[in-house]
JSON list of C-alpha atoms and ligand atoms in Angstrom, two decimals:
[
{"chain": "A", "resi": 1, "resn": "ALA", "atom": "CA", "xyz": [117.54, 12.91, 67.30]},
{"chain": "A", "resi": 2, "resn": "VAL", "atom": "CA", "xyz": [116.82, 10.20, 68.70]},
{"chain": "A", "resi": 3, "resn": "GLU", "atom": "CA", "xyz": [113.03, 9.13, 67.49]},
{"chain": "A", "resi": 4, "resn": "ARG", "atom": "CA", "xyz": [110.88, 6.15, 67.74]},
{"chain": "A", "resi": 5, "resn": "THR", "atom": "CA", "xyz": [109.00, 5.05, 65.13]},
{"chain": "A", "resi": 6, "resn": "LEU", "atom": "CA", "xyz": [106.24, 2.31, 64.44]},
{"chain": "A", "resi": 7, "resn": "SER", "atom": "CA", "xyz": [106.93, -0.96, 63.01]},
{"chain": "A", "resi": 8, "resn": "ILE", "atom": "CA", "xyz": [104.77, -3.52, 61.11]},
{"chain": "A", "resi": 9, "resn": "ILE", "atom": "CA", "xyz": [105.78, -6.88, 59.65]},
{"chain": "A", "resi": 10, "resn": "LYS", "atom": "CA", "xyz": [102.80, -7.81, 57.83]},
{"chain": "A", "resi": 11, "resn": "PRO", "atom": "CA", "xyz": [101.21, -10.97, 57.30]},
{"chain": "A", "resi": 12, "resn": "ASP", "atom": "CA", "xyz": [103.14, -11.84, 54.01]},
{"chain": "A", "resi": 13, "resn": "ALA", "atom": "CA", "xyz": [106.46, -11.41, 55.42]},
{"chain": "A", "resi": 14, "resn": "VAL", "atom": "CA", "xyz": [104.98, -13.61, 58.50]},
{"chain": "A", "resi": 15, "resn": "ALA", "atom": "CA", "xyz": [104.19, -16.09, 56.29]},
{"chain": "A", "resi": 16, "resn": "LYS", "atom": "CA", "xyz": [107.42, -16.27, 54.53]},
{"chain": "A", "resi": 17, "resn": "ASN", "atom": "CA", "xyz": [109.36, -16.65, 57.83]},
{"chain": "A", "resi": 18, "resn": "VAL", "atom": "CA", "xyz": [111.53, -13.86, 57.32]},
{"chain": "A", "resi": 19, "resn": "ILE", "atom": "CA", "xyz": [110.84, -12.66, 60.54]},
{"chain": "A", "resi": 20, "resn": "GLY", "atom": "CA", "xyz": [114.27, -12.77, 61.89]},
{"chain": "A", "resi": 21, "resn": "LYS", "atom": "CA", "xyz": [115.84, -11.76, 59.12]},
{"chain": "A", "resi": 22, "resn": "ILE", "atom": "CA", "xyz": [114.05, -8.34, 58.87]},
{"chain": "A", "resi": 23, "resn": "TYR", "atom": "CA", "xyz": [114.87, -7.54, 62.73]},
{"chain": "A", "resi": 24, "resn": "ALA", "atom": "CA", "xyz": [118.64, -8.12, 61.61]},
{"chain": "A", "resi": 25, "resn": "ARG", "atom": "CA", "xyz": [118.43, -5.30, 59.02]},
{"chain": "A", "resi": 26, "resn": "PHE", "atom": "CA", "xyz": [116.47, -3.43, 61.45]},
{"chain": "A", "resi": 27, "resn": "GLU", "atom": "CA", "xyz": [119.51, -3.75, 64.09]},
{"chain": "A", "resi": 28, "resn": "GLU", "atom": "CA", "xyz": [121.70, -3.32, 61.45]},
{"chain": "A", "resi": 29, "resn": "ALA", "atom": "CA", "xyz": [120.49, -0.19, 60.18]},
{"chain": "A", "resi": 30, "resn": "GLY", "atom": "CA", "xyz": [121.18, 1.16, 64.36]},
{"chain": "A", "resi": 31, "resn": "LEU", "atom": "CA", "xyz": [117.41, 0.55, 65.15]},
{"chain": "A", "resi": 32, "resn": "GLN", "atom": "CA", "xyz": [116.79, -1.01, 68.56]},
{"chain": "A", "resi": 33, "resn": "ILE", "atom": "CA", "xyz": [113.50, -3.19, 69.53]},
{"chain": "A", "resi": 34, "resn": "VAL", "atom": "CA", "xyz": [111.56, -1.28, 72.37]},
{"chain": "A", "resi": 35, "resn": "ALA", "atom": "CA", "xyz": [108.32, -2.85, 71.99]},
{"chain": "A", "resi": 36, "resn": "ALA", "atom": "CA", "xyz": [107.58, -6.15, 70.34]},
{"chain": "A", "resi": 37, "resn": "ARG", "atom": "CA", "xyz": [104.45, -7.90, 69.92]},
{"chain": "A", "resi": 38, "resn": "MET", "atom": "CA", "xyz": [102.50, -10.48, 68.02]},
{"chain": "A", "resi": 39, "resn": "MET", "atom": "CA", "xyz": [98.98, -10.28, 66.80]},
{"chain": "A", "resi": 40, "resn": "HIS", "atom": "CA", "xyz": [96.21, -11.35, 64.60]},
{"chain": "A", "resi": 41, "resn": "LEU", "atom": "CA", "xyz": [94.35, -7.76, 64.02]},
{"chain": "A", "resi": 42, "resn": "SER", "atom": "CA", "xyz": [90.74, -7.61, 63.77]},
{"chain": "A", "resi": 43, "resn": "GLU", "atom": "CA", "xyz": [88.64, -6.05, 61.59]},
{"chain": "A", "resi": 44, "resn": "GLU", "atom": "CA", "xyz": [88.02, -3.25, 63.62]},
{"chain": "A", "resi": 45, "resn": "GLN", "atom": "CA", "xyz": [91.66, -2.93, 64.70]},
{"chain": "A", "resi": 46, "resn": "ALA", "atom": "CA", "xyz": [93.14, -2.65, 61.16]},
{"chain": "A", "resi": 47, "resn": "GLY", "atom": "CA", "xyz": [90.21, -0.64, 59.98]},
{"chain": "A", "resi": 48, "resn": "GLU", "atom": "CA", "xyz": [91.16, 1.62, 62.94]},
{"chain": "A", "resi": 49, "resn": "PHE", "atom": "CA", "xyz": [94.51, 1.82, 62.11]},
{"chain": "A", "resi": 50, "resn": "TYR", "atom": "CA", "xyz": [94.39, 2.38, 58.68]},
{"chain": "A", "resi": 51, "resn": "ALA", "atom": "CA", "xyz": [91.73, 4.73, 58.81]},
{"chain": "A", "resi": 52, "resn": "VAL", "atom": "CA", "xyz": [93.49, 8.07, 57.80]},
{"chain": "A", "resi": 53, "resn": "HIS", "atom": "CA", "xyz": [93.61, 5.64, 54.29]},
{"chain": "A", "resi": 54, "resn": "LYS", "atom": "CA", "xyz": [89.21, 5.02, 55.21]},
{"chain": "A", "resi": 55, "resn": "GLU", "atom": "CA", "xyz": [88.28, 6.81, 51.36]},
{"chain": "A", "resi": 56, "resn": "ARG", "atom": "CA", "xyz": [91.11, 5.60, 49.29]},
{"chain": "A", "resi": 57, "resn": "PRO", "atom": "CA", "xyz": [89.91, 2.39, 46.87]},
{"chain": "A", "resi": 58, "resn": "PHE", "atom": "CA", "xyz": [92.42, 0.01, 48.54]},
{"chain": "A", "resi": 59, "resn": "TYR", "atom": "CA", "xyz": [91.07, 0.45, 52.07]},
{"chain": "A", "resi": 60, "resn": "GLY", "atom": "CA", "xyz": [89.19, -2.36, 51.51]},
{"chain": "A", "resi": 61, "resn": "ASP", "atom": "CA", "xyz": [91.82, -5.14, 50.52]},
{"chain": "A", "resi": 62, "resn": "LEU", "atom": "CA", "xyz": [94.15, -3.32, 53.01]},
{"chain": "A", "resi": 63, "resn": "VAL", "atom": "CA", "xyz": [92.00, -3.90, 55.55]},
{"chain": "A", "resi": 64, "resn": "SER", "atom": "CA", "xyz": [91.33, -7.88, 54.53]},
{"chain": "A", "resi": 65, "resn": "PHE", "atom": "CA", "xyz": [95.03, -8.53, 53.95]},
{"chain": "A", "resi": 66, "resn": "MET", "atom": "CA", "xyz": [96.57, -6.82, 57.66]},
{"chain": "A", "resi": 67, "resn": "THR", "atom": "CA", "xyz": [93.88, -9.43, 58.58]},
{"chain": "A", "resi": 68, "resn": "SER", "atom": "CA", "xyz": [94.63, -12.51, 57.15]},
{"chain": "A", "resi": 69, "resn": "GLY", "atom": "CA", "xyz": [97.38, -13.71, 59.33]},
{"chain": "A", "resi": 70, "resn": "PRO", "atom": "CA", "xyz": [99.44, -12.59, 62.21]},
{"chain": "A", "resi": 71, "resn": "VAL", "atom": "CA", "xyz": [101.86, -9.99, 62.31]},
{"chain": "A", "resi": 72, "resn": "ILE", "atom": "CA", "xyz": [104.47, -8.39, 64.38]},
{"chain": "A", "resi": 73, "resn": "VAL", "atom": "CA", "xyz": [104.29, -4.98, 65.47]},
{"chain": "A", "resi": 74, "resn": "GLN", "atom": "CA", "xyz": [107.57, -2.95, 66.99]},
{"chain": "A", "resi": 75, "resn": "VAL", "atom": "CA", "xyz": [108.75, 0.15, 67.85]},
{"chain": "A", "resi": 76, "resn": "LEU", "atom": "CA", "xyz": [112.07, 0.83, 66.76]},
{"chain": "A", "resi": 77, "resn": "GLU", "atom": "CA", "xyz": [114.06, 3.64, 68.36]},
{"chain": "A", "resi": 78, "resn": "GLY", "atom": "CA", "xyz": [117.23, 5.21, 67.28]},
{"chain": "A", "resi": 79, "resn": "GLU", "atom": "CA", "xyz": [118.99, 8.34, 65.73]},
{"chain": "A", "resi": 80, "resn": "ASN", "atom": "CA", "xyz": [116.22, 9.72, 62.93]},
{"chain": "A", "resi": 81, "resn": "ALA", "atom": "CA", "xyz": [114.56, 6.45, 63.60]},
{"chain": "A", "resi": 82, "resn": "ILE", "atom": "CA", "xyz": [111.57, 7.65, 61.12]},
{"chain": "A", "resi": 83, "resn": "ALA", "atom": "CA", "xyz": [114.05, 8.17, 58.02]},
{"chain": "A", "resi": 84, "resn": "ALA", "atom": "CA", "xyz": [116.22, 5.03, 59.01]},
{"chain": "A", "resi": 85, "resn": "HIS", "atom": "CA", "xyz": [113.53, 3.19, 58.89]},
{"chain": "A", "resi": 86, "resn": "ARG", "atom": "CA", "xyz": [111.97, 4.12, 55.69]},
{"chain": "A", "resi": 87, "resn": "ASP", "atom": "CA", "xyz": [115.16, 3.68, 53.96]},
{"chain": "A", "resi": 88, "resn": "VAL", "atom": "CA", "xyz": [115.35, -0.09, 55.04]},
{"chain": "A", "resi": 89, "resn": "MET", "atom": "CA", "xyz": [111.90, -0.66, 54.10]},
{"chain": "A", "resi": 90, "resn": "GLY", "atom": "CA", "xyz": [112.39, 0.82, 50.72]},
{"chain": "A", "resi": 91, "resn": "ALA", "atom": "CA", "xyz": [109.48, 2.58, 48.66]},
{"chain": "A", "resi": 92, "resn": "THR", "atom": "CA", "xyz": [106.02, 1.42, 49.15]},
{"chain": "A", "resi": 93, "resn": "ASN", "atom": "CA", "xyz": [105.75, -0.51, 45.99]},
{"chain": "A", "resi": 94, "resn": "PRO", "atom": "CA", "xyz": [108.35, -3.22, 45.85]},
{"chain": "A", "resi": 95, "resn": "ALA", "atom": "CA", "xyz": [108.71, -2.72, 42.32]},
{"chain": "A", "resi": 96, "resn": "GLU", "atom": "CA", "xyz": [110.07, 0.57, 42.90]},
{"chain": "A", "resi": 97, "resn": "ALA", "atom": "CA", "xyz": [112.03, -0.39, 45.99]},
{"chain": "A", "resi": 98, "resn": "ALA", "atom": "CA", "xyz": [115.72, 0.02, 46.27]},
{"chain": "A", "resi": 99, "resn": "PRO", "atom": "CA", "xyz": [118.01, -3.49, 45.93]},
{"chain": "A", "resi": 100, "resn": "GLY", "atom": "CA", "xyz": [118.83, -4.74, 49.22]},
{"chain": "A", "resi": 101, "resn": "THR", "atom": "CA", "xyz": [115.70, -2.73, 50.83]},
{"chain": "A", "resi": 102, "resn": "ILE", "atom": "CA", "xyz": [113.11, -5.07, 52.75]},
{"chain": "A", "resi": 103, "resn": "ARG", "atom": "CA", "xyz": [110.28, -4.23, 50.41]},
{"chain": "A", "resi": 104, "resn": "ALA", "atom": "CA", "xyz": [112.78, -5.46, 46.82]},
{"chain": "A", "resi": 105, "resn": "ASP", "atom": "CA", "xyz": [114.09, -8.55, 48.92]},
{"chain": "A", "resi": 106, "resn": "PHE", "atom": "CA", "xyz": [110.40, -9.80, 50.57]},
{"chain": "A", "resi": 107, "resn": "ALA", "atom": "CA", "xyz": [107.45, -8.09, 49.47]},
{"chain": "A", "resi": 108, "resn": "THR", "atom": "CA", "xyz": [105.56, -9.20, 46.23]},
{"chain": "A", "resi": 109, "resn": "SER", "atom": "CA", "xyz": [103.15, -6.21, 45.48]},
{"chain": "A", "resi": 110, "resn": "ILE", "atom": "CA", "xyz": [101.93, -2.84, 46.53]},
{"chain": "A", "resi": 111, "resn": "ASP", "atom": "CA", "xyz": [99.46, -4.60, 48.46]},
{"chain": "A", "resi": 112, "resn": "GLU", "atom": "CA", "xyz": [101.24, -7.20, 50.40]},
{"chain": "A", "resi": 113, "resn": "ASN", "atom": "CA", "xyz": [104.40, -5.17, 51.05]},
{"chain": "A", "resi": 114, "resn": "ALA", "atom": "CA", "xyz": [106.09, -6.53, 53.49]},
{"chain": "A", "resi": 115, "resn": "CYS", "atom": "CA", "xyz": [106.15, -3.90, 56.19]},
{"chain": "A", "resi": 116, "resn": "HIS", "atom": "CA", "xyz": [105.22, -0.86, 57.37]},
{"chain": "A", "resi": 117, "resn": "GLY", "atom": "CA", "xyz": [106.31, 2.14, 59.26]},
{"chain": "A", "resi": 118, "resn": "SER", "atom": "CA", "xyz": [105.26, 5.66, 60.14]},
{"chain": "A", "resi": 119, "resn": "ASP", "atom": "CA", "xyz": [105.61, 8.34, 58.42]},
{"chain": "A", "resi": 120, "resn": "ALA", "atom": "CA", "xyz": [105.86, 11.48, 60.48]},
{"chain": "A", "resi": 121, "resn": "PRO", "atom": "CA", "xyz": [106.67, 12.12, 64.24]},
{"chain": "A", "resi": 122, "resn": "GLU", "atom": "CA", "xyz": [102.94, 12.56, 64.67]},
{"chain": "A", "resi": 123, "resn": "THR", "atom": "CA", "xyz": [101.97, 9.15, 63.66]},
{"chain": "A", "resi": 124, "resn": "ALA", "atom": "CA", "xyz": [104.89, 7.50, 64.97]},
{"chain": "A", "resi": 125, "resn": "ALA", "atom": "CA", "xyz": [102.96, 9.22, 68.36]},
{"chain": "A", "resi": 126, "resn": "GLN", "atom": "CA", "xyz": [99.83, 8.16, 67.63]},
{"chain": "A", "resi": 127, "resn": "GLU", "atom": "CA", "xyz": [100.87, 4.33, 66.24]},
{"chain": "A", "resi": 128, "resn": "ILE", "atom": "CA", "xyz": [102.79, 3.62, 69.12]},
{"chain": "A", "resi": 129, "resn": "GLU", "atom": "CA", "xyz": [100.11, 4.51, 70.97]},
{"chain": "A", "resi": 130, "resn": "PHE", "atom": "CA", "xyz": [97.90, 2.49, 69.54]},
{"chain": "A", "resi": 131, "resn": "PHE", "atom": "CA", "xyz": [99.16, -0.92, 69.99]},
{"chain": "A", "resi": 132, "resn": "PHE", "atom": "CA", "xyz": [101.29, 0.02, 73.07]},
{"chain": "A", "resi": 133, "resn": "GLY", "atom": "CA", "xyz": [99.70, 2.51, 75.01]},
{"chain": "A", "resi": 134, "resn": "LYS", "atom": "CA", "xyz": [101.18, 5.34, 77.06]},
{"chain": "A", "resi": 135, "resn": "ASP", "atom": "CA", "xyz": [103.67, 3.08, 78.63]},
{"chain": "A", "resi": 136, "resn": "GLY", "atom": "CA", "xyz": [104.15, -0.23, 76.59]},
{"chain": "A", "resi": 137, "resn": "VAL", "atom": "CA", "xyz": [107.78, 0.37, 75.53]},
{"chain": "A", "resi": 138, "resn": "CYS", "atom": "CA", "xyz": [110.71, -0.72, 77.02]},
{"chain": "A", "resi": 139, "resn": "PRO", "atom": "CA", "xyz": [113.61, 1.87, 76.53]},
{"chain": "A", "resi": 140, "resn": "ARG", "atom": "CA", "xyz": [117.23, -0.08, 77.09]},
{"chain": "A", "resi": 141, "resn": "THR", "atom": "CA", "xyz": [118.46, 0.31, 80.69]},
{"chain": "A", "resi": 142, "resn": "ARG", "atom": "CA", "xyz": [121.79, -0.48, 79.32]},
{"chain": "B", "resi": 1, "resn": "CMP", "atom": "P1", "xyz": [101.58, 1.12, 54.29]},
{"chain": "B", "resi": 1, "resn": "CMP", "atom": "O1", "xyz": [102.64, 1.81, 54.93]},
{"chain": "B", "resi": 1, "resn": "CMP", "atom": "O2", "xyz": [101.07, -0.38, 55.00]},
{"chain": "B", "resi": 1, "resn": "CMP", "atom": "O3", "xyz": [99.88, 1.93, 54.63]},
{"chain": "B", "resi": 1, "resn": "CMP", "atom": "C1", "xyz": [98.90, 1.72, 53.87]},
{"chain": "B", "resi": 1, "resn": "CMP", "atom": "C2", "xyz": [99.04, 0.74, 52.97]},
{"chain": "B", "resi": 1, "resn": "CMP", "atom": "O4", "xyz": [98.28, 0.41, 51.60]},
{"chain": "B", "resi": 1, "resn": "CMP", "atom": "C3", "xyz": [100.54, 0.36, 52.01]},
{"chain": "B", "resi": 1, "resn": "CMP", "atom": "O5", "xyz": [101.66, 0.33, 52.68]},
{"chain": "B", "resi": 1, "resn": "CMP", "atom": "C4", "xyz": [100.29, -0.57, 51.01]},
{"chain": "B", "resi": 1, "resn": "CMP", "atom": "O6", "xyz": [100.64, -1.48, 51.02]},
{"chain": "B", "resi": 1, "resn": "CMP", "atom": "C5", "xyz": [98.71, -0.13, 50.94]},
{"chain": "B", "resi": 1, "resn": "CMP", "atom": "N1", "xyz": [98.58, 0.48, 49.30]},
{"chain": "B", "resi": 1, "resn": "CMP", "atom": "C6", "xyz": [98.05, -0.44, 48.24]},
{"chain": "B", "resi": 1, "resn": "CMP", "atom": "N2", "xyz": [97.58, 0.56, 47.03]},
{"chain": "B", "resi": 1, "resn": "CMP", "atom": "C7", "xyz": [98.33, 1.86, 47.36]},
{"chain": "B", "resi": 1, "resn": "CMP", "atom": "C8", "xyz": [98.71, 2.79, 47.11]},
{"chain": "B", "resi": 1, "resn": "CMP", "atom": "N3", "xyz": [98.28, 3.24, 45.65]},
{"chain": "B", "resi": 1, "resn": "CMP", "atom": "N4", "xyz": [99.44, 3.88, 47.50]},
{"chain": "B", "resi": 1, "resn": "CMP", "atom": "C9", "xyz": [99.55, 3.46, 49.08]},
{"chain": "B", "resi": 1, "resn": "CMP", "atom": "N5", "xyz": [98.95, 2.56, 49.67]},
{"chain": "B", "resi": 1, "resn": "CMP", "atom": "C10", "xyz": [98.75, 1.67, 48.74]}
]
């Protein structure tokens, strides 16, 4: 089925100037960008976005990293987009990410891991609405 997923290119990858290379991988995987926005997250925004991890030991470091510089947030659409996006990203920990994945090629650690992707349809819908609201997505018309 055609799905949408929320993707974030994190501050480490933006700083490395590989936004275009990462976008090319999305496109090569058959994913279309149907919304996109560059922003520098506030602590409040990053904390709310990652609220499910509030009790995890890495939460503080995660919020400070995600607010350390600008990110690019996008909605990707395509057949099985959630899993397809996770495949191109590779494992959360770049040390475990398959060769040729975004994290294997651009991430440095589990904390600075280049990108985020929704993990399920429910979280994808929530995360898309968090950044783009109810009508902030632009499906292709041609
Ligand atoms: P992300 O998909 O953005 O979701 C939460 C982030 O927390 C994750 O990517 C990692 O960058 C970071 N993180 C740090 N330590 C861990 C851990 N032990 N397990 C999962 N995520 C972690």
